[in-house]
Short mmCIF file of C-alpha atoms in Angstrom, two decimals:
data_model
loop_
_atom_site.label_atom_id
_atom_site.label_comp_id
_atom_site.label_asym_id
_atom_site.label_seq_id
_atom_site.Cartn_x
_atom_site.Cartn_y
_atom_site.Cartn_z
CA MET A 74 114.24 82.94 51.62
CA LYS A 75 114.61 78.89 52.24
CA HIS A 76 117.58 79.87 54.41
CA VAL A 77 114.81 81.88 56.60
CA ALA A 78 112.13 79.05 56.87
CA PHE A 79 114.98 76.80 56.98
CA PHE A 80 116.29 78.94 59.62
CA LEU A 81 113.59 79.48 61.96
CA THR A 82 112.04 75.68 61.32
CA VAL A 83 114.76 75.01 63.32
CA ALA A 84 114.99 77.30 65.37
CA LEU A 85 111.03 76.98 66.47
CA SER A 86 111.68 73.04 67.38
CA VAL A 87 114.27 73.23 69.19
CA SER A 88 112.12 75.96 71.01
CA PHE A 89 109.28 73.53 71.24
CA GLY A 90 111.34 70.90 72.04
CA GLN A 91 113.51 72.35 74.78
CA GLN A 92 111.61 71.40 79.29
CA MET A 93 109.61 75.12 80.18
CA PRO A 94 112.18 75.94 83.08
CA GLU A 95 111.00 75.98 86.63
CA ARG A 96 110.23 79.15 87.28
CA LYS A 97 111.02 81.50 90.18
CA LEU A 98 108.91 83.65 92.03
CA TYR A 99 109.46 86.04 95.24
CA TRP A 100 106.04 86.24 96.79
CA ILE A 101 106.05 90.15 99.64
CA HIS A 102 103.40 90.34 101.61
CA GLY A 103 101.82 94.10 103.52
CA LEU A 104 101.42 96.04 105.80
CA ASN A 105 100.67 93.89 108.75
CA GLU A 106 100.55 91.14 106.86
CA SER A 107 103.13 88.11 107.62
CA SER A 108 103.68 85.28 104.42
CA SER A 109 100.13 83.30 105.47
CA PHE A 110 99.13 85.45 102.49
CA TRP A 111 100.45 83.96 100.68
CA ASN A 112 100.66 80.58 101.76
CA ARG A 113 97.73 78.66 99.39
CA TYR A 114 99.33 80.37 96.74
CA TYR A 115 102.58 79.52 97.47
CA SER A 116 101.06 75.65 97.34
CA LEU A 117 98.73 75.35 94.25
CA PHE A 118 101.67 77.08 91.89
CA PRO A 119 103.47 74.30 91.46
CA GLN A 120 100.67 72.34 90.38
CA THR A 121 100.05 74.34 87.47
CA HIS A 122 102.98 76.99 86.62
CA LYS A 123 106.08 74.95 87.51
CA VAL A 124 106.84 76.67 90.29
CA ASP A 125 110.18 76.14 91.95
CA LEU A 126 109.64 75.91 95.83
CA GLN A 127 112.49 75.22 96.47
CA ARG A 128 113.39 78.01 95.15
CA SER A 129 111.23 80.51 95.65
CA ARG A 130 110.60 82.62 98.61
CA ASN A 131 108.12 83.20 100.83
CA VAL A 132 109.22 86.42 102.14
CA ASP A 133 108.15 87.38 105.93
CA TYR A 134 109.38 90.85 107.64
CA THR A 135 108.10 93.33 110.28
CA SER A 136 105.84 96.56 109.51
CA THR A 137 108.85 98.71 111.87
CA GLY A 138 110.05 101.48 109.69
CA SER A 139 110.35 103.67 106.23
CA ILE A 140 109.05 100.52 103.27
CA THR A 141 112.61 101.98 102.29
CA ASN A 142 113.84 100.70 105.00
CA ILE A 143 112.29 97.80 104.83
CA ALA A 144 113.64 96.67 100.96
CA THR A 145 116.24 97.00 101.45
CA VAL A 146 117.57 96.44 105.29
CA GLN A 147 115.15 92.72 105.74
CA VAL A 148 113.32 91.11 102.21
CA ALA A 149 116.11 92.29 99.27
CA PRO A 150 118.68 90.23 101.79
CA GLN A 151 116.07 87.27 101.30
CA LEU A 152 115.85 87.12 97.81
CA PRO A 153 118.60 85.77 95.78
CA PRO A 154 120.27 88.10 92.71
CA LEU A 155 119.02 86.87 89.86
CA ASP A 156 120.69 84.53 86.88
CA PRO A 157 120.90 86.58 83.11
CA ASN A 158 121.37 83.62 81.79
CA GLU A 159 118.88 81.76 82.88
CA PRO A 160 116.05 81.23 80.13
CA ILE A 161 113.12 84.01 81.27
CA THR A 162 110.85 81.04 82.91
CA ALA A 163 113.70 80.81 85.65
CA GLN A 164 114.08 84.59 86.19
CA PRO A 165 112.10 85.47 89.51
CA ILE A 166 109.17 87.33 89.52
CA GLY A 167 108.98 89.92 93.01
CA ILE A 168 104.90 89.08 93.18
CA GLY A 169 104.08 91.65 96.05
CA HIS A 170 100.52 92.60 97.35
CA SER A 171 99.45 96.36 98.52
CA MET A 172 103.14 97.49 99.77
CA GLY A 173 104.36 94.58 99.32
CA GLY A 174 103.84 96.30 95.80
CA LEU A 175 105.65 99.19 96.56
CA ILE A 176 108.70 97.01 98.53
CA ALA A 177 109.31 95.46 95.46
CA ARG A 178 109.05 98.16 93.06
CA THR A 179 111.57 100.38 95.92
CA ILE A 180 114.19 97.04 95.87
CA GLU A 181 114.33 96.70 91.44
CA GLN A 182 114.93 100.91 92.38
CA SER A 183 117.86 100.16 94.16
CA HIS A 184 118.88 96.88 93.02
CA ARG A 185 119.84 96.88 89.49
CA GLY A 186 122.62 95.00 87.48
CA ARG A 187 123.82 92.07 88.76
CA ASP A 188 122.74 92.99 92.34
CA ALA A 189 119.03 92.92 89.88
CA ARG A 190 116.39 90.38 91.99
CA PHE A 191 113.43 90.56 89.92
CA CYS A 192 113.15 90.36 86.33
CA ALA A 193 109.41 91.05 86.75
CA ILE A 194 107.15 92.42 88.93
CA ILE A 195 103.98 91.76 89.70
CA THR A 196 101.64 94.60 92.13
CA VAL A 197 98.51 92.46 93.45
CA GLY A 198 96.23 95.96 95.09
CA THR A 199 99.43 98.17 95.25
CA PRO A 200 98.28 101.60 96.94
CA ASN A 201 100.95 102.55 94.09
CA THR A 202 99.92 106.46 94.25
CA GLY A 203 99.25 106.11 97.98
CA ALA A 204 95.77 105.18 99.84
CA LEU A 205 93.50 107.41 100.47
CA ILE A 206 92.28 106.36 104.57
CA ILE A 207 95.62 106.65 105.65
CA ASN A 208 95.57 110.29 105.61
CA ASN A 209 92.51 110.54 106.50
CA ILE A 210 93.62 107.95 109.01
CA VAL A 211 96.31 110.61 109.27
CA ASN A 212 94.29 113.63 109.62
CA GLY A 213 91.65 112.56 112.62
CA ALA A 214 89.00 111.79 109.45
CA ALA A 215 89.01 108.03 110.07
CA LEU A 216 88.58 108.72 113.81
CA HIS A 217 85.71 111.81 113.61
CA ALA A 218 83.76 109.05 111.43
CA LEU A 219 84.45 106.13 113.85
CA LYS A 220 82.98 108.44 117.35
CA THR A 221 80.17 109.83 115.44
CA GLY A 222 79.54 106.40 114.44
CA MET A 223 79.14 105.57 117.91
CA VAL A 224 77.36 108.43 118.99
CA THR A 225 74.74 106.30 116.42
CA ILE A 226 74.73 102.97 118.28
CA LEU A 227 75.24 105.49 121.86
CA ARG A 228 72.40 107.86 121.33
CA PRO A 229 69.37 104.99 123.19
CA LEU A 230 71.39 104.10 125.48
CA GLY A 231 72.17 107.82 126.67
CA ALA A 232 68.11 109.03 125.78
CA LEU A 233 67.61 106.16 128.54
CA LEU A 234 70.21 108.25 131.30
CA GLY A 235 69.58 111.28 130.70
CA VAL A 236 72.33 111.80 128.03
CA ALA A 237 72.92 113.70 124.91
CA LEU A 238 76.10 112.20 123.66
CA THR A 239 78.42 113.71 120.85
CA PRO A 240 81.84 113.13 119.83
CA LEU A 241 83.46 115.87 121.04
CA ASP A 242 81.94 114.15 124.29
CA PHE A 243 84.36 110.58 123.31
CA SER A 244 87.69 113.52 124.12
CA VAL A 245 86.69 114.60 127.22
CA ILE A 246 85.08 112.26 129.11
CA LYS A 247 87.48 110.94 131.27
CA ALA A 248 85.50 108.54 133.57
CA THR A 249 87.57 104.52 133.81
CA PRO A 250 86.25 102.11 136.27
CA GLU A 251 88.92 102.90 137.94
CA ASN A 252 87.54 106.46 139.56
CA LEU A 253 83.55 105.42 139.63
CA PRO A 254 84.14 105.59 142.93
CA TRP A 255 85.86 109.57 142.43
CA ALA A 256 83.10 110.15 139.99
CA PHE A 257 80.55 109.48 142.55
CA ALA A 258 81.57 111.77 145.33
CA GLU A 259 81.78 114.16 142.84
CA ASN A 260 77.88 114.12 142.41
CA ALA A 261 78.11 112.43 138.88
CA THR A 262 75.12 111.16 137.62
CA PHE A 263 75.12 107.04 137.14
CA GLY A 264 74.17 107.79 133.37
CA GLY A 265 76.78 110.04 133.02
CA VAL A 266 79.79 107.62 134.23
CA LEU A 267 78.14 104.83 132.67
CA ALA A 268 77.76 106.30 129.34
CA GLY A 269 81.55 108.43 129.96
CA VAL A 270 82.81 104.54 131.13
CA ILE A 271 81.31 103.48 127.48
CA ALA A 272 82.52 105.85 125.08
CA ASN A 273 86.44 106.19 126.59
CA HIS A 274 86.61 102.85 126.46
CA LEU A 275 86.22 102.01 123.29
CA THR A 276 87.31 105.94 121.47
CA GLU A 277 90.76 105.22 123.06
CA SER A 278 90.07 101.77 121.65
CA LEU A 279 90.03 103.08 118.88
CA ARG A 280 92.44 105.50 118.38
CA SER A 281 95.42 102.47 119.62
CA SER A 282 94.74 100.25 116.79
CA LEU A 283 94.67 103.34 114.13
CA ASP A 284 97.41 105.42 115.69
CA ILE A 285 99.97 102.72 114.53
CA TYR A 286 98.53 103.36 110.91
CA THR A 287 99.62 107.05 111.18
CA LEU A 288 103.99 106.03 111.41
CA ALA A 289 105.52 104.92 109.16
CA PRO A 290 106.09 102.07 106.70
CA ALA A 291 102.01 103.65 106.44
CA SER A 292 102.49 107.53 106.26
CA ASP A 293 104.73 106.66 103.51
CA MET A 294 101.53 105.14 101.17
CA ILE A 295 100.14 108.61 102.16
CA VAL A 296 98.90 110.23 98.48
CA SER A 297 100.81 112.67 97.33
CA SER A 298 103.60 111.28 99.89
CA GLY A 299 107.43 112.12 99.48
CA TYR A 300 108.04 108.62 98.77
CA LEU A 301 105.74 107.89 96.78
CA ASP A 302 106.22 110.75 94.19
CA SER A 303 110.67 110.27 94.76
CA LEU A 304 108.85 106.22 93.85
CA ARG A 305 107.45 107.39 90.58
CA SER A 306 109.76 109.57 89.58
CA ARG A 307 111.47 106.86 88.29
CA GLU A 308 110.61 104.11 85.33
CA HIS A 309 111.72 100.67 86.15
CA GLN A 310 114.01 98.73 84.43
CA VAL A 311 111.64 94.79 84.38
CA PRO A 312 108.61 93.90 83.57
CA CYS A 313 105.58 95.82 86.21
CA VAL A 314 102.14 93.98 86.10
CA ALA A 315 99.03 95.62 88.14
CA ILE A 316 96.28 93.27 88.73
CA TRP A 317 93.80 95.71 90.82
CA GLY A 318 90.25 95.32 92.57
CA ASN A 319 87.25 97.09 93.75
CA GLU A 320 87.89 98.48 98.08
CA ASP A 321 84.74 98.33 98.31
CA PRO A 322 82.08 95.65 98.60
CA ARG A 323 78.29 95.80 98.72
CA GLY A 324 76.91 93.83 101.47
CA VAL A 325 80.48 94.76 103.04
CA PHE A 326 79.71 97.05 105.89
CA ARG A 327 82.30 98.54 107.67
CA LEU A 328 83.11 101.34 109.56
CA ALA A 329 87.31 101.80 109.68
CA CYS A 330 86.80 98.25 110.22
CA SER A 331 88.34 94.76 110.67
CA PHE A 332 88.05 92.61 106.83
CA ILE A 333 85.02 90.60 106.77
CA ARG A 334 85.47 88.63 103.64
CA ARG A 335 82.49 86.56 101.62
CA ASP A 336 79.53 88.77 102.02
CA ILE A 337 79.14 88.57 98.61
CA ILE A 338 82.20 86.91 97.11
CA PRO A 339 81.64 83.76 95.26
CA TYR A 340 81.93 79.84 97.15
CA ASP A 341 86.23 79.19 96.27
CA TYR A 342 87.51 76.55 97.92
CA LEU A 343 90.82 77.76 97.65
CA ASP A 344 89.92 80.94 99.76
CA SER A 345 87.54 78.84 102.04
CA THR A 346 89.06 80.15 105.56
CA TYR A 347 90.43 83.06 106.92
CA ASP A 348 94.44 84.53 106.13
CA GLY A 349 96.00 85.50 108.64
CA CYS A 350 96.44 89.00 106.86
CA VAL A 351 93.01 89.41 109.35
CA GLU A 352 93.80 93.24 110.69
CA ASN A 353 91.99 95.35 113.07
CA ILE A 354 91.98 99.10 112.26
CA ALA A 355 89.37 99.67 114.92
CA ASN A 356 86.32 97.90 115.94
CA THR A 357 83.66 96.77 113.44
CA VAL A 358 80.51 98.80 113.67
CA THR A 359 78.68 95.38 114.30
CA ASP A 360 80.78 94.47 117.53
CA VAL A 361 79.83 98.38 118.91
CA ALA A 362 76.60 97.87 118.07
CA MET A 363 76.13 94.03 119.76
CA TYR A 364 77.91 95.10 122.34
CA THR A 365 75.51 97.90 123.31
CA LYS A 366 72.54 95.79 122.38
CA GLY A 367 74.80 93.78 125.19
CA VAL A 368 74.29 96.91 128.02
CA LEU A 369 71.52 98.33 126.87
CA ARG A 370 69.88 95.44 128.26
CA ALA A 371 71.50 94.93 131.11
CA ILE A 372 70.68 98.21 131.90
CA ALA A 373 66.76 97.11 131.18
CA SER A 374 67.31 94.07 134.01
CA ILE A 375 68.85 96.00 136.65
CA THR A 376 66.16 98.62 136.40
CA PHE A 377 63.24 95.68 136.53
CA ILE A 378 65.34 94.36 139.20
CA ALA A 379 65.85 98.41 140.90
CA ALA A 380 61.70 98.84 140.13
CA LEU A 381 60.63 96.02 142.68
CA PHE A 382 62.67 98.04 146.00
CA ASP A 383 61.64 101.75 144.47
CA PRO A 384 57.87 101.19 142.65
CA ASN A 385 59.44 104.90 140.95
CA LEU A 386 61.17 103.37 138.68
CA ILE A 387 58.19 101.28 137.43
CA PRO A 388 57.22 103.08 134.41
CA LEU A 389 61.09 102.92 133.31
CA ILE A 390 61.15 99.50 132.51
CA PRO A 391 58.68 99.66 129.66
CA VAL A 392 60.89 102.44 128.08
CA ALA A 393 64.43 99.90 128.96
CA LEU A 394 62.82 96.61 127.31
CA SER A 395 61.75 99.45 124.21
CA VAL A 396 65.73 101.18 123.86
CA ALA A 397 67.34 97.60 124.13
CA ASN A 398 64.58 95.80 121.56
CA ASP A 399 65.01 98.69 119.12
CA PHE A 400 67.35 98.48 116.39
CA GLU A 401 66.31 99.06 113.81
CA LYS A 402 67.60 102.71 113.17
CA LEU A 403 70.97 100.83 114.54
CA GLU A 404 70.71 98.67 112.20
CA TRP A 405 70.04 100.72 108.89
CA TYR A 406 73.21 102.24 110.77
CA CYS A 407 75.20 100.16 109.84
CA ARG A 408 73.19 99.24 106.66
CA VAL A 409 74.54 102.35 105.30
CA ASP A 410 75.94 105.71 106.53
CA ALA A 411 78.62 102.60 108.00
CA GLU A 412 79.22 101.84 104.55
CA ASN A 413 78.72 105.06 103.14
CA THR A 414 81.61 106.66 105.69
CA TRP A 415 84.06 104.49 104.44
CA ARG A 416 83.69 105.03 101.53
CA ARG A 417 84.47 108.53 101.61
CA LEU A 418 87.21 106.92 104.05
CA ILE A 419 88.31 105.16 101.15
CA GLY A 420 87.42 106.81 98.19
CA ALA A 421 85.24 105.14 96.40
CA THR A 422 81.58 104.64 95.71
CA TRP A 423 79.63 102.72 93.00
CA ILE A 424 79.71 102.95 89.64
CA ASP A 425 75.74 102.81 90.23
CA THR A 426 75.42 105.51 91.95
CA ILE A 427 77.07 108.30 90.18
CA ARG A 428 75.05 107.16 86.99
CA ARG A 429 72.13 108.53 88.12
CA ARG A 430 73.37 112.26 88.43
CA VAL A 431 72.95 114.78 86.25
CA SER A 432 76.66 115.60 85.53
CA GLN A 433 79.22 115.82 88.40
CA TYR A 434 83.07 116.88 89.04
CA TYR A 435 85.93 115.02 89.94
CA TYR A 436 88.85 115.81 92.32
CA ASN A 437 92.46 114.39 90.78
CA PRO A 438 95.53 114.02 92.51
CA TYR A 439 97.42 114.00 90.40
CA THR A 440 96.77 117.31 88.35
CA ARG A 441 95.33 118.72 91.86
CA GLN A 442 92.12 119.65 90.59
CA GLN A 443 88.57 119.66 90.12
CA GLN A 444 87.82 118.20 86.29
CA ARG A 445 84.15 117.98 85.26
CA ILE A 446 82.82 114.58 84.07
CA PRO A 447 80.46 114.14 81.51
CA SER A 448 77.03 112.91 82.65
CA LEU A 449 75.95 108.97 81.91
CA VAL A 450 72.41 110.49 81.47
CA ILE A 451 71.30 110.42 77.96
CA ASN A 452 68.22 109.22 75.47
CA GLU A 453 68.96 107.60 72.26
CA GLU A 454 67.05 109.68 70.53
CA ASP A 455 68.74 112.73 71.10
CA VAL A 456 71.63 111.13 69.46
CA GLY A 457 70.30 109.75 66.47
CA ASP A 458 72.31 107.07 65.90
CA PRO A 459 71.80 103.77 67.59
CA GLU A 460 75.13 103.07 66.74
CA LEU A 461 77.01 106.07 67.92
CA TYR A 462 74.61 106.10 70.83
CA GLN A 463 76.42 102.68 71.97
CA GLN A 464 80.49 103.76 71.68
CA TYR A 465 79.29 107.09 73.35
CA ARG A 466 77.79 104.96 76.41
CA GLN A 467 80.67 102.07 76.02
CA SER A 468 82.78 105.20 76.16
CA LEU A 469 81.42 107.02 79.44
CA GLU A 470 80.99 103.80 80.93
CA SER A 471 85.02 102.86 80.99
CA LEU A 472 85.34 106.45 82.40
CA TYR A 473 83.01 105.73 84.95
CA GLU A 474 84.75 102.97 85.88
CA GLU A 475 88.18 104.93 86.23
CA ILE A 476 86.88 107.30 88.37
CA HIS A 477 84.54 106.83 91.66
CA ILE A 478 82.97 109.55 93.46
CA LEU A 479 82.46 110.49 96.97
CA ASN A 480 78.67 111.29 97.40
CA GLU A 481 78.22 115.07 96.27
CA SER A 482 81.19 116.49 97.16
CA PRO A 483 84.63 116.32 94.66
CA SER A 484 87.28 117.31 96.78
CA ASP A 485 86.94 114.02 98.52
CA ALA A 486 86.92 110.92 94.95
CA LEU A 487 89.94 109.80 94.89
CA ILE A 488 91.06 108.01 91.37
CA VAL A 489 90.67 104.25 93.53
CA LYS A 490 91.47 102.17 89.95
CA GLU A 491 94.41 104.62 89.17
CA SER A 492 95.84 104.47 92.41
CA GLN A 493 96.22 100.57 92.31
CA ILE A 494 98.07 101.09 88.62
CA GLY A 495 99.94 103.79 88.87
CA VAL A 496 103.06 102.73 87.44
CA PRO A 497 105.44 104.20 85.16
CA GLY A 498 106.44 102.11 82.26
CA LEU A 499 103.19 99.94 83.40
CA LEU A 500 103.30 96.81 80.72
CA ARG A 501 99.39 95.06 81.44
CA ALA A 502 96.87 95.47 84.36
CA TYR A 503 94.05 93.50 84.74
CA GLU A 504 91.02 94.23 86.78
CA ALA A 505 90.19 91.74 89.67
CA LYS A 506 86.66 92.06 90.00
CA GLY A 507 84.85 90.93 93.00
CA ALA A 508 88.25 90.92 94.91
CA ASN A 509 89.31 93.65 97.53
CA HIS A 510 92.85 95.24 96.83
CA LEU A 511 93.63 94.67 100.62
CA GLU A 512 93.07 90.87 101.38
CA GLN A 513 91.59 89.30 98.17
CA GLY A 514 94.88 88.46 97.44
CA ASN A 515 93.36 84.99 96.90
CA HIS A 516 90.37 84.91 95.09
CA ARG A 517 89.47 83.71 92.30
CA SER A 518 90.08 86.48 90.01
CA VAL A 519 93.15 87.23 91.41
CA ARG A 520 94.65 84.12 90.02
CA GLU A 521 92.68 83.80 87.10
CA ALA A 522 94.93 87.24 86.47
CA PHE A 523 98.02 84.89 87.03
CA GLU A 524 97.28 82.53 84.67
CA LEU A 525 97.40 85.14 81.93
CA ILE A 526 100.71 86.51 83.30
CA PHE A 527 102.23 83.70 83.17
CA GLU A 528 101.14 82.32 79.68
CA LEU A 529 102.66 85.24 77.96
CA GLN A 530 105.84 84.52 79.94
CA ASN A 531 105.19 80.83 78.70
CA ASP A 532 104.70 82.18 75.37
CA GLU A 533 108.38 85.18 75.81
CA PHE A 534 110.75 81.86 76.34
CA ARG A 535 108.74 79.74 73.46
CA THR A 536 110.07 83.27 71.68
CA PRO A 537 114.18 81.81 70.00
CA ARG A 538 114.83 84.95 70.56
CA ARG A 539 114.03 85.35 74.36
CA ARG A 540 115.34 81.47 75.32
#
C-alpha cells in the first residue's frame, strides 16, 4: 500500500510540475465562408488556452466539388500529421464550423494511423445529419416561398397598376428593360410591363443566388444524402464534441435571406463586426420591401406629374399616395409571415409556440416515420404528487427542446438539435444559447463551450496515464 501511495505521489508531482504544452488547433470554415470567420478566435485563444500559433492552421479552401474532394484534396494537404509521441494537449484538434465540421470528420475517416490529422474533433453548428434548407432549395420550395413573399410585397403595386400578381407570374413574365419597346408595340399595358420587369428581375436574382445550393458541396448536406449516410455508417477513432445552436433567433426576420445579427444577441466586444462569412442566400425580405417602397413612391410622383397634363389621372393621386405610404400589412408580413416561412424551410420553430398545443406528431428523419409526442398541457392536480409533476414537466421540457414542430404540418418537422449533434460515438454536446449554428460561431456562448472543452483536455493532461 505504501508503494502505491508513493507511486501516485511521484506521478502526480511530475504531472503537475510539468509545464502545460501549447496546443495546436486546425480551424476549418464552412460553406462559402473564408478563414476570416475564425480570425477573432484565432487571435484570442493564445491568450487564454496556450495555443501555438506557429503550428496551428486557419485553413482556407474554395467551396467547389464534393465535400469528400474538398476534405482530401484541398484541406488535408494543408494539415501536418499529428505526432503520437506529443503530450495530449500538444496534439492538433480539428475545429470545423458548419460544413467545416463535416470536412474534419471526413478527413478523420480517410486519414488514420500515421496519416491521422487530429487527436479530437469539435463541430460547431454542423448539420451532421443534413440541412433541411438544402432539401427545400433543391426541390424548389425555397424559391416558391420567395416568390410568394414577393407577391405579398408587390401586391400594392399590382393593385395600383391594375395587375393581379401570383407566384406563377414570376415564372412566365419575360418583360425586361431591354424589351420594353417591344412590349409596348404588342399593346401591353404599362402596369403589366412594369410589374413584369420588377418580378422578373427579382426572381432571376433570387434564382441565381439559390442555384449554387443545388450543386456539390451544398447538395452533399441534403438530409439522407448518400454522403451523410456513408459518413454516419462509421464511428470515429478520436473523441468528437459538438457545439450546437438554435437556428432561428427571435426578432430576426428573414426568408432564405442574408443572415442578420445582433437583433437579440447580447453585446459582445469580440463580436462587434460582421464576419466575412455573411452570405446572401437571397435578398432579404426587408431589402425587397424597401425596393418596392421606392418604386411605389416613384409611381406616386409620376402620377402626380402626369395629372398636370391629364386631368383624368387626378383621382389616382390619393390612391397612389395611399398605396405608397400604407406599409402596415407589408411590415406585418416581414415580422410574421416571412419568419414563419423561414422556420418551415429550415425545419425549426419556437418551443413556446408548441407548448400551447394539445398533442402533436413529428417526422423523424431517421426512422422516416411520424411519431407522437405527449402534450405539455397538463395540470398539477391531475398528477397529484407535486414532485412527480415537476419530474414529468422536466422530462417533457427536455423532449420538446429536442423536437421542433413546424406549424401544423408534421411532415415538415426536423429534429434541429439532433441534426447538429448526430455524430456516431459523440463524446459530449454543448448548447450555444442564442447562437445560430450558421453565423454565430464567434458568439460568447460558443466560446464558453470551448472553455469547458479545453478544461477537460487540461484534465486529461494532468492525468499521469495520458501525459
